[in-house]
Coordinates of C-alpha atoms and ligand atoms in Angstrom, one line a residue:
M4 CA -10.2 28.7 -5.3
S5 CA -12.6 27.3 -8.3
F6 CA -12.1 25.4 -10.8
A7 CA -12.6 28.0 -13.3
D8 CA -9.4 29.5 -12.1
L9 CA -7.1 27.0 -13.3
G10 CA -7.6 27.8 -17.5
L11 CA -9.9 25.0 -18.4
S12 CA -12.3 25.4 -21.2
D13 CA -16.3 26.6 -20.9
E14 CA -17.1 22.9 -21.9
L15 CA -14.9 21.1 -19.1
L16 CA -16.3 23.7 -16.5
R17 CA -19.8 22.4 -17.1
A18 CA -19.1 18.7 -17.5
V19 CA -17.3 19.1 -14.3
T20 CA -20.4 21.2 -12.5
D21 CA -22.5 18.4 -13.6
A22 CA -20.1 15.6 -11.8
G23 CA -20.9 17.9 -8.4
Y24 CA -17.4 19.1 -8.2
T25 CA -17.5 22.6 -7.0
E26 CA -13.5 22.6 -5.4
P27 CA -10.5 21.5 -6.9
T28 CA -8.8 19.2 -4.9
P29 CA -5.0 20.5 -3.5
I30 CA -3.5 17.8 -6.6
Q31 CA -5.7 19.1 -8.9
R32 CA -5.0 23.0 -8.1
Q33 CA -1.5 22.5 -8.7
A34 CA -1.4 19.9 -11.6
I35 CA -4.1 21.4 -14.1
P36 CA -2.2 24.5 -14.5
S37 CA 1.1 22.9 -15.7
V38 CA -0.5 20.2 -17.5
L39 CA -2.3 22.9 -19.8
M40 CA 1.1 24.3 -20.1
G41 CA 2.5 21.0 -21.3
K42 CA 4.7 20.3 -18.3
D43 CA 6.2 17.3 -17.3
L44 CA 4.9 16.6 -13.9
I45 CA 5.2 14.3 -10.6
G46 CA 2.5 14.3 -9.0
I47 CA 2.5 12.2 -5.5
A48 CA -0.5 11.9 -3.5
Q49 CA -2.4 9.4 -1.6
T50 CA -5.3 7.0 -3.0
G51 CA -8.5 9.3 -2.5
T52 CA -6.7 13.1 -3.5
G53 CA -8.2 13.3 -6.9
K54 CA -5.4 12.4 -9.2
T55 CA -7.3 11.0 -11.8
A56 CA -9.4 14.7 -12.5
A57 CA -6.2 16.6 -12.1
F58 CA -5.1 14.4 -15.3
V59 CA -7.8 13.9 -17.2
L60 CA -9.5 16.8 -17.2
P61 CA -6.4 18.7 -18.7
M62 CA -5.7 16.0 -21.3
I63 CA -9.4 16.6 -22.2
D64 CA -8.8 20.2 -23.1
V65 CA -5.4 19.2 -24.5
L66 CA -6.9 17.1 -26.9
G67 CA -9.9 19.3 -27.5
E68 CA -7.6 21.9 -29.2
G69 CA -6.2 19.3 -31.4
R70 CA -7.8 16.8 -34.1
T71 CA -9.9 14.6 -32.9
R72 CA -10.3 10.8 -34.0
A73 CA -7.0 10.9 -35.5
L74 CA -5.8 8.0 -36.9
M75 CA -3.3 7.3 -34.5
P76 CA -4.3 7.3 -30.8
R77 CA -2.7 10.6 -29.1
S78 CA -2.1 10.0 -25.7
L79 CA -2.3 7.0 -23.6
I80 CA -3.1 6.2 -20.1
L81 CA -1.4 3.2 -18.0
E82 CA -3.0 1.8 -15.2
P83 CA -1.7 -0.8 -13.0
T84 CA -5.2 -2.9 -12.8
R85 CA -8.1 -3.4 -15.0
E86 CA -10.5 -2.1 -12.0
L87 CA -8.3 1.4 -12.1
A88 CA -8.0 1.8 -16.0
A89 CA -11.8 1.0 -16.1
Q90 CA -12.6 3.8 -13.5
V91 CA -10.3 6.0 -15.4
A92 CA -12.2 5.4 -19.0
E93 CA -15.3 6.2 -17.1
N94 CA -14.4 9.9 -15.5
F95 CA -13.0 10.3 -19.1
E96 CA -16.6 9.4 -20.2
K97 CA -18.4 11.7 -17.1
Y98 CA -15.8 14.9 -18.2
G99 CA -15.3 14.9 -21.8
L100 CA -19.3 14.8 -22.2
N101 CA -19.1 18.0 -24.1
H102 CA -16.0 16.5 -26.2
K103 CA -16.3 14.5 -29.0
L104 CA -13.1 12.4 -28.3
S105 CA -12.9 8.8 -28.5
M106 CA -11.2 5.9 -26.4
A107 CA -9.9 2.7 -26.2
L108 CA -10.2 0.2 -22.9
L109 CA -7.3 -2.0 -23.4
I110 CA -7.8 -4.1 -20.7
G111 CA -6.8 -8.0 -20.1
G112 CA -9.6 -10.3 -19.6
V113 CA -11.6 -8.9 -22.4
Q114 CA -11.9 -10.3 -26.0
M115 CA -9.5 -8.7 -28.3
G116 CA -11.7 -8.1 -31.1
D117 CA -13.7 -5.4 -29.9
Q118 CA -10.3 -3.1 -28.9
V119 CA -9.1 -4.0 -32.3
K120 CA -11.9 -3.2 -34.0
A121 CA -12.0 0.6 -31.9
L122 CA -8.2 0.9 -32.8
E123 CA -9.0 0.8 -36.1
K124 CA -11.8 3.4 -36.3
G125 CA -9.2 5.4 -34.6
V126 CA -9.0 6.8 -31.0
D127 CA -8.0 9.8 -29.1
V128 CA -7.0 8.1 -26.1
L129 CA -5.9 4.8 -25.0
I130 CA -6.5 3.6 -21.0
A131 CA -4.3 0.6 -21.0
T132 CA -2.7 -2.2 -18.3
P133 CA 0.8 -2.8 -19.4
G134 CA 0.1 -6.2 -20.2
R135 CA -2.7 -5.8 -23.3
L136 CA -1.0 -2.7 -24.3
M137 CA 2.3 -5.1 -24.8
D138 CA 0.3 -7.7 -26.5
L139 CA -1.3 -5.4 -28.5
Y140 CA 1.6 -3.7 -29.7
G141 CA 3.3 -6.8 -30.2
R142 CA 0.7 -8.0 -32.4
G143 CA 1.0 -5.0 -34.5
K144 CA -2.5 -3.1 -33.8
I145 CA -1.1 0.2 -32.3
L146 CA 0.6 2.5 -33.4
L147 CA 2.3 4.7 -30.3
T148 CA 4.2 7.0 -32.5
G149 CA 1.5 10.1 -32.2
C150 CA 1.2 9.9 -28.4
S151 CA 2.3 12.8 -27.2
L152 CA 0.7 12.8 -23.8
L153 CA 1.5 9.9 -21.8
V154 CA 0.6 9.2 -18.0
I155 CA 1.4 6.7 -15.9
D156 CA -0.9 6.6 -13.0
E157 CA -0.1 4.7 -9.8
A158 CA 3.4 4.1 -10.4
D159 CA 4.1 2.3 -7.3
R160 CA 1.4 0.0 -7.7
M161 CA 3.0 -0.3 -10.8
L162 CA 6.3 -1.2 -9.2
D163 CA 4.4 -3.8 -6.7
M164 CA 3.2 -5.6 -9.5
G165 CA 6.6 -5.8 -11.7
F166 CA 5.2 -3.7 -14.6
I167 CA 8.0 -1.1 -14.6
P168 CA 10.3 -3.3 -17.7
D169 CA 6.8 -3.1 -19.5
I170 CA 6.3 0.5 -18.6
E171 CA 10.0 1.4 -20.0
E172 CA 9.9 -0.7 -23.2
I173 CA 6.6 1.5 -24.2
C174 CA 8.1 4.4 -23.0
T175 CA 10.8 3.9 -26.1
K176 CA 7.9 3.2 -28.4
L177 CA 6.5 6.8 -28.1
P178 CA 7.8 9.9 -29.0
K179 CA 11.0 11.4 -27.5
N180 CA 8.9 15.3 -27.5
R181 CA 6.1 14.1 -25.6
Q182 CA 4.7 15.4 -22.5
T183 CA 4.6 13.1 -19.7
L184 CA 2.8 12.6 -16.4
L185 CA 3.3 10.5 -13.3
F186 CA 1.3 10.1 -9.9
S187 CA 2.4 7.8 -7.1
A188 CA 1.5 7.7 -3.9
T189 CA 5.2 6.9 -2.8
M190 CA 8.8 7.5 -4.4
P191 CA 10.4 4.6 -3.9
P192 CA 13.8 4.5 -6.0
P193 CA 13.2 2.6 -9.0
I194 CA 10.3 5.1 -9.4
K195 CA 12.5 8.0 -9.2
K196 CA 14.7 6.5 -11.4
L197 CA 12.0 5.8 -14.0
A198 CA 10.9 9.6 -13.6
D199 CA 14.5 10.7 -14.0
K200 CA 15.1 8.7 -17.2
F201 CA 11.6 9.3 -19.2
L202 CA 10.5 12.9 -17.7
T203 CA 11.9 16.1 -18.9
D204 CA 12.3 18.4 -16.4
P205 CA 9.3 17.7 -14.5
K206 CA 7.5 19.9 -12.1
T207 CA 7.1 17.8 -8.8
I208 CA 4.3 18.2 -6.4
E209 CA 3.5 16.5 -3.7
V210 CA 0.1 16.5 -1.3
A211 CA 0.5 15.8 2.3
R212 CA -0.9 12.9 3.4
P213 CA -4.7 13.0 4.5
A214 CA -5.5 12.3 7.9
T215 CA -5.1 8.7 8.0
T216 CA -6.5 7.7 11.3
N217 CA -9.9 8.7 11.4
V218 CA -11.0 9.2 15.5
N219 CA -14.5 7.0 14.7
I220 CA -12.3 4.2 13.6
T221 CA -11.2 2.0 17.2
Q222 CA -8.4 0.2 16.1
R223 CA -7.4 -3.1 17.9
I224 CA -4.8 -6.1 17.3
V225 CA -5.2 -9.2 18.5
Q226 CA -1.4 -11.1 18.1
V227 CA -2.0 -15.0 17.0
P228 CA 0.5 -17.5 16.0
A229 CA 1.1 -18.2 12.2
T230 CA -1.2 -21.0 11.6
A231 CA -4.4 -20.3 9.8
H232 CA -6.8 -22.5 11.9
V233 CA -5.8 -20.6 15.3
K234 CA -6.2 -17.2 13.1
R235 CA -9.3 -19.0 12.1
D236 CA -10.7 -19.8 15.7
V237 CA -9.7 -16.2 17.0
L238 CA -11.5 -13.9 14.2
R239 CA -14.4 -16.3 14.8
R240 CA -14.6 -15.7 18.2
L241 CA -14.3 -11.8 17.4
L242 CA -17.1 -12.3 14.9
Q243 CA -19.3 -13.6 17.4
Q244 CA -18.1 -11.3 21.0
D245 CA -17.7 -8.1 19.5
E246 CA -21.8 -6.4 17.5
V247 CA -20.6 -7.6 13.9
S248 CA -23.7 -6.0 11.5
T249 CA -21.3 -6.1 8.4
A250 CA -18.0 -6.8 8.4
I251 CA -15.4 -6.9 5.2
I252 CA -12.5 -9.2 6.1
F253 CA -9.1 -8.6 4.1
C254 CA -7.0 -11.2 3.1
N255 CA -3.6 -10.9 1.5
R256 CA -4.1 -13.9 -0.8
K257 CA -6.7 -14.9 -3.2
T258 CA -6.2 -18.5 -2.1
T259 CA -6.7 -17.1 2.1
V260 CA -10.0 -15.5 0.9
R261 CA -11.6 -18.4 -0.5
D262 CA -10.0 -20.8 2.1
L263 CA -11.5 -18.5 5.1
N264 CA -14.6 -17.9 3.7
K265 CA -15.2 -21.7 3.1
S266 CA -14.2 -22.2 6.5
L267 CA -16.5 -19.2 7.5
K268 CA -19.8 -20.8 6.2
K269 CA -18.8 -24.1 7.4
H270 CA -18.9 -22.2 10.7
G271 CA -22.6 -20.9 9.5
F272 CA -21.4 -17.4 9.0
R273 CA -23.4 -15.6 6.3
S274 CA -20.3 -14.8 4.3
A275 CA -19.6 -13.9 0.7
E276 CA -16.4 -13.8 -1.2
I277 CA -14.4 -11.7 -4.0
H278 CA -10.8 -11.6 -5.1
G279 CA -9.0 -11.4 -8.5
D280 CA -9.3 -14.7 -9.9
M281 CA -13.6 -13.8 -10.3
D282 CA -14.7 -12.7 -13.1
Q283 CA -16.8 -9.5 -13.0
S284 CA -20.3 -11.0 -12.8
A285 CA -19.1 -13.1 -10.2
R286 CA -18.0 -10.3 -8.3
I287 CA -20.9 -8.5 -8.9
A288 CA -23.0 -11.2 -7.5
E289 CA -21.2 -11.5 -4.9
L290 CA -21.2 -7.5 -4.1
D291 CA -24.8 -8.1 -4.6
R292 CA -25.6 -10.5 -1.6
F293 CA -23.6 -8.1 1.0
K294 CA -25.7 -5.3 -0.4
N295 CA -28.6 -6.7 -0.1
G296 CA -28.1 -8.5 3.3
D297 CA -27.9 -12.2 2.4
V298 CA -24.6 -11.9 3.6
N299 CA -23.0 -9.5 6.4
I300 CA -19.8 -10.8 6.0
L301 CA -17.3 -10.2 2.9
V302 CA -13.6 -11.7 2.3
A303 CA -12.0 -9.7 0.2
S304 CA -8.3 -9.3 -1.0
D305 CA -6.6 -5.7 -1.2
V306 CA -6.6 -6.1 -5.3
A307 CA -10.6 -7.2 -5.2
A308 CA -11.3 -4.2 -2.9
R309 CA -9.1 -1.8 -4.7
G310 CA -11.4 0.8 -6.5
L311 CA -14.6 -0.3 -4.8
D312 CA -17.1 2.1 -3.1
V313 CA -18.1 -0.2 -0.1
K314 CA -19.0 2.4 2.3
G315 CA -20.8 2.0 6.4
V316 CA -19.7 -1.7 7.4
S317 CA -19.8 -1.9 11.3
H318 CA -16.2 -3.6 11.4
V319 CA -12.7 -4.3 9.0
F320 CA -10.9 -7.4 9.8
N321 CA -7.3 -7.8 9.0
F322 CA -6.9 -11.7 8.8
D323 CA -3.5 -11.2 7.3
A324 CA -1.6 -8.0 8.2
P325 CA -1.4 -6.1 5.2
W326 CA 2.0 -5.7 3.5
H327 CA 2.1 -2.5 2.5
P328 CA 1.1 0.3 5.1
D329 CA -1.1 2.3 3.1
D330 CA -3.3 -0.7 2.5
Y331 CA -4.1 -0.5 6.7
V332 CA -5.4 2.9 5.8
H333 CA -7.2 1.5 3.1
R334 CA -8.5 -1.4 4.6
I335 CA -9.6 0.0 7.8
G336 CA -11.2 3.3 6.2
R337 CA -14.4 0.7 4.7
T338 CA -15.6 1.6 8.3
G339 CA -16.0 4.7 10.7
R340 CA -17.2 6.5 7.7
G341 CA -19.9 9.6 7.5
G342 CA -19.8 9.9 11.2
A343 CA -20.7 6.4 12.1
T344 CA -18.2 4.4 14.6
G345 CA -16.4 1.4 13.2
T346 CA -13.9 -1.2 14.4
A347 CA -11.0 -2.8 13.2
Y348 CA -9.1 -5.8 14.0
T349 CA -6.1 -6.8 12.7
L350 CA -4.6 -10.3 13.6
V351 CA -0.9 -10.0 14.1
T352 CA 1.8 -12.7 13.8
P353 CA 5.3 -12.6 15.3
E354 CA 6.5 -12.0 11.3
D355 CA 3.9 -9.4 10.9
A356 CA 5.8 -7.2 13.8
E357 CA 7.8 -5.1 11.3
N358 CA 4.9 -4.6 8.7
I359 CA 3.1 -3.1 12.1
A360 CA 5.7 -1.0 13.1
E361 CA 5.2 0.9 9.2
I362 CA 1.6 1.3 10.0
E363 CA 2.2 3.0 13.2
K364 CA 4.9 4.9 11.8
L365 CA 2.7 6.2 8.6
T366 CA -0.5 6.6 11.2
G367 CA 1.0 8.3 13.9
H368 CA -1.2 6.2 16.0
K369 CA -0.2 3.4 18.3
I370 CA -2.9 0.3 18.1
E371 CA -4.0 -0.8 20.6
R372 CA -3.1 -4.7 21.7
V373 CA -6.2 -6.4 22.9
P374 CA -6.0 -10.2 24.1
S375 CA -6.6 -13.1 22.1
P376 CA -10.3 -14.2 22.8
V377 CA -8.7 -17.4 22.0
A378 CA -5.8 -19.1 24.6
I379 CA -3.2 -19.6 21.5
D380 CA 0.0 -20.5 23.5
G381 CA 1.9 -23.1 22.0
A382 CA 0.4 -23.1 18.9
D383 CA 2.7 -21.6 16.9
E384 CA 5.2 -24.3 17.5
A385 CA 2.9 -27.4 17.1
P386 CA -1.3 -27.7 16.0
A387 CA -1.5 -29.4 19.6
P388 CA -5.7 -29.5 18.5
K389 CA -6.5 -30.0 22.5
R390 CA -4.5 -27.0 23.9
A391 CA -5.5 -24.5 21.4
R392 CA -8.7 -24.9 20.9
G393 CA -11.0 -23.4 24.3
G394 CA -13.3 -26.2 26.0
K395 CA -16.7 -24.4 24.8
R396 CA -17.0 -25.9 21.9
D397 CA -19.4 -28.9 21.2
A398 CA -18.1 -32.5 19.6
K399 CA -19.6 -31.5 16.1
K400 CA -17.8 -28.0 15.7
A401 CA -14.5 -29.4 17.0
E402 CA -14.3 -32.1 14.4
P403 CA -14.1 -30.1 11.3
R404 CA -11.8 -28.3 12.6
R405 CA -9.3 -31.1 13.7
E406 CA -9.8 -31.8 9.6
E407 CA -8.4 -28.1 8.9
A408 CA -5.7 -28.6 11.2
V409 CA -4.4 -31.9 9.5
A410 CA -5.1 -30.3 6.1
E411 CA -3.1 -27.8 6.8
A412 CA 0.2 -29.2 8.3
P413 CA 2.0 -29.9 5.5
A414 CA 0.8 -26.3 4.0
K415 CA 3.1 -24.5 7.1
P416 CA 5.3 -22.8 5.1
K417 CA 8.9 -21.2 6.1
S418 CA 7.5 -18.3 4.3
R419 CA 4.4 -16.8 2.8
R420 CA 5.9 -17.4 -1.0
A421 CA 5.7 -21.4 -0.3
A422 CA 2.3 -21.4 1.0
A423 CA 0.4 -20.1 -2.4
P424 CA 1.3 -23.0 -4.4
V425 CA 0.6 -25.9 -1.7
R426 CA -2.9 -24.2 -0.5
E427 CA -4.2 -23.6 -4.5
E428 CA -7.3 -25.0 -5.9
G429 CA -9.9 -24.3 -8.0
P430 CA -9.1 -22.1 -11.2
A431 CA -5.0 -21.4 -10.8
P432 CA -4.6 -18.0 -10.8
A433 CA -2.4 -18.3 -14.4
P434 CA 0.8 -17.8 -12.6
R435 CA 2.7 -17.6 -15.9
E436 CA 1.1 -14.4 -17.1
E437 CA 1.4 -13.0 -13.8
Q438 CA 5.5 -13.9 -14.3
R439 CA 5.5 -13.2 -17.6
S440 CA 5.0 -9.6 -16.5
R441 CA 7.2 -9.6 -13.4
P442 CA 10.5 -8.6 -13.9
P443 CA 13.8 -10.9 -12.9
R444 CA 14.1 -11.7 -9.5
E445 CA 17.9 -9.6 -9.9
E446 CA 16.0 -6.6 -11.3
R447 CA 14.1 -6.2 -8.3
P448 CA 15.1 -4.3 -5.7
V449 CA 15.5 -6.1 -1.8
R450 CA 12.9 -4.0 0.0
D451 CA 10.4 -4.8 -2.2
D452 CA 10.2 -8.3 -1.1
R453 CA 7.2 -8.0 0.9
R454 CA 5.4 -6.4 -2.0
R455 CA 6.6 -9.2 -4.2
R456 CA 5.2 -11.8 -2.0
R457 CA 1.7 -9.9 -2.8
D458 CA 2.3 -10.1 -6.8
Q459 CA 2.9 -14.0 -6.0
D460 CA -1.1 -14.2 -5.7
D461 CA -2.7 -10.9 -6.0
G462 CA -0.7 -10.0 -9.0
P463 CA -1.8 -8.5 -11.9
D464 CA -5.8 -9.0 -13.0
E465 CA -6.0 -10.9 -16.5
G466 CA -8.7 -13.0 -16.2
W467 CA -11.7 -10.6 -16.2
N468 CA -14.4 -10.5 -18.8
G469 CA -16.6 -7.6 -19.5
P470 CA -16.4 -4.2 -20.1
I471 CA -16.6 -1.0 -18.0
P472 CA -17.6 -2.5 -14.8
D473 CA -20.6 -0.2 -13.1
F474 CA -20.1 -1.8 -9.5
L475 CA -16.8 0.4 -9.1
N476 CA -19.2 3.0 -7.9
Y477 CA -20.9 0.3 -5.9
T478 CA -22.2 1.8 -2.2
I479 CA -23.0 -0.1 0.5
E480 CA -24.9 2.0 2.9
A481 CA -25.1 0.3 6.3
Ligands
ADP506 P1 -6.6 8.9 -6.8 O1 -6.9 8.9 -8.1 O2 -6.0 10.4 -5.9 O3 -7.1 7.8 -5.8 P2 -9.6 9.5 -7.7 O4 -9.3 10.7 -8.5 O5 -10.1 8.4 -7.7 O6 -8.6 9.8 -6.5 O7 -10.6 10.6 -7.0 C1 -11.5 9.9 -5.5 C2 -12.9 10.5 -5.5 O8 -12.4 12.2 -5.3 C3 -13.5 10.0 -6.6 O9 -14.9 9.4 -5.8 C4 -13.7 11.3 -7.4 O10 -15.1 11.4 -7.8 C5 -13.9 12.1 -5.9 N1 -13.1 13.7 -6.4 C6 -11.9 14.0 -7.6 N2 -12.2 15.7 -7.3 C7 -12.8 15.8 -6.9 C8 -13.7 17.3 -6.2 N3 -12.7 18.0 -7.1 N4 -15.1 17.5 -5.9 C9 -14.9 16.3 -5.2 N5 -14.8 15.2 -5.2 C10 -13.9 14.5 -6.0
MG507 MG1 -5.9 6.6 -9.0

């Protein structure tokens, strides 16, 4: 089946051809005709299945038929993060090439002035993160009564980030007889509830998960105690013993990203970091260093790495086991690309057991357990510097590590949740912003506990300056 069979206009088909697409993906094939018919839609499909074009393409045609540059925006696309919003805006520009549609990208971290100016001129499409949209709405800068087409993208990630109450509120400001499209990788109960409440007789499309385990990726688990300095020790050994040419190391928290990068550099590794607290130019600078080989290790958080097309690394390390099984697939997919082989190591603490079970259930693959390269028995109970450290090290190297152990002792948390504030340093990650956009505790479902812990640090990114980031199409060839 070709794009031409889906009922899209000739102008749009030209833009699609220019984009280099020859065939619609399964979600596009199923979604586009329904959207063109004006139906509400629930699209359930994993990351990378082409959901953006599944709603952007028909939306352009739907809007193209109406009056352009209306005074009130006619459609609204909600995205959980600035990066994703910017990426959708890029897609909109690419496919909307032959249409005279205007859009405004309403995301945090950018001066509101330009956004307000764009709104005053009149735009057809709003692409927004819920926080900034609510903010502008609260200031009386946006009228949503003309928005007859709403897209809620990445709904499960919206849930992760505590945006559901905001979305509910936004839904009530839009006309009742609008068309609503909801996309999500998974359908947890709160998303189901949201869909029941705000969609009318939706068509549900579910696309099978793509094969999650790439045979080119060797996956390994190394059991470690939940002690940061021991984990770092294990990681360093793995970095040294394996043929690591380029590596991305994932951490669950921004603070861990910073701490780990600092520690790696101290131990003579060439590493850089990207996380949600960095502004766009800083992220680009770090990525460039990775790209041109100044450094061969990039320490990253999921949110910062999401959307980045970073290809061709030899190794992926999960310094922290991901809390979300989808993130595991996403993370390790950075290696073993294009026929190359790659290796993914995951450091697993006793409390990660449940997460690993979920990952193995999702991928249908039992991950090989390999022995730790460091003697770690008993290290969980007490830091026990002498016992935990192999005898191979010279005094110079051992010294800073002892300092680390001391520094970390008071931070050894009962729970991950407690860890963040203690270890926080540098610019504070705007906890007020994050708490503001998260629903009260009791409203959040119990089973999303792990997700909430991530919100704590890598929650809504609202501190980034800059327009549409071109680094979103960043490609790194090994
Ligand atoms: P999702 O939102 O499902 O995660 P995206 O919409 O971001 O996925 O698309 C993932 C990648 O696939 C993008 O690089 C996009 O350009 C590409 N893509 C989307 N549709 C097609 C298509 N029909 N043919 C080829 N590539 C496509
Ligand atoms: Mg998407």
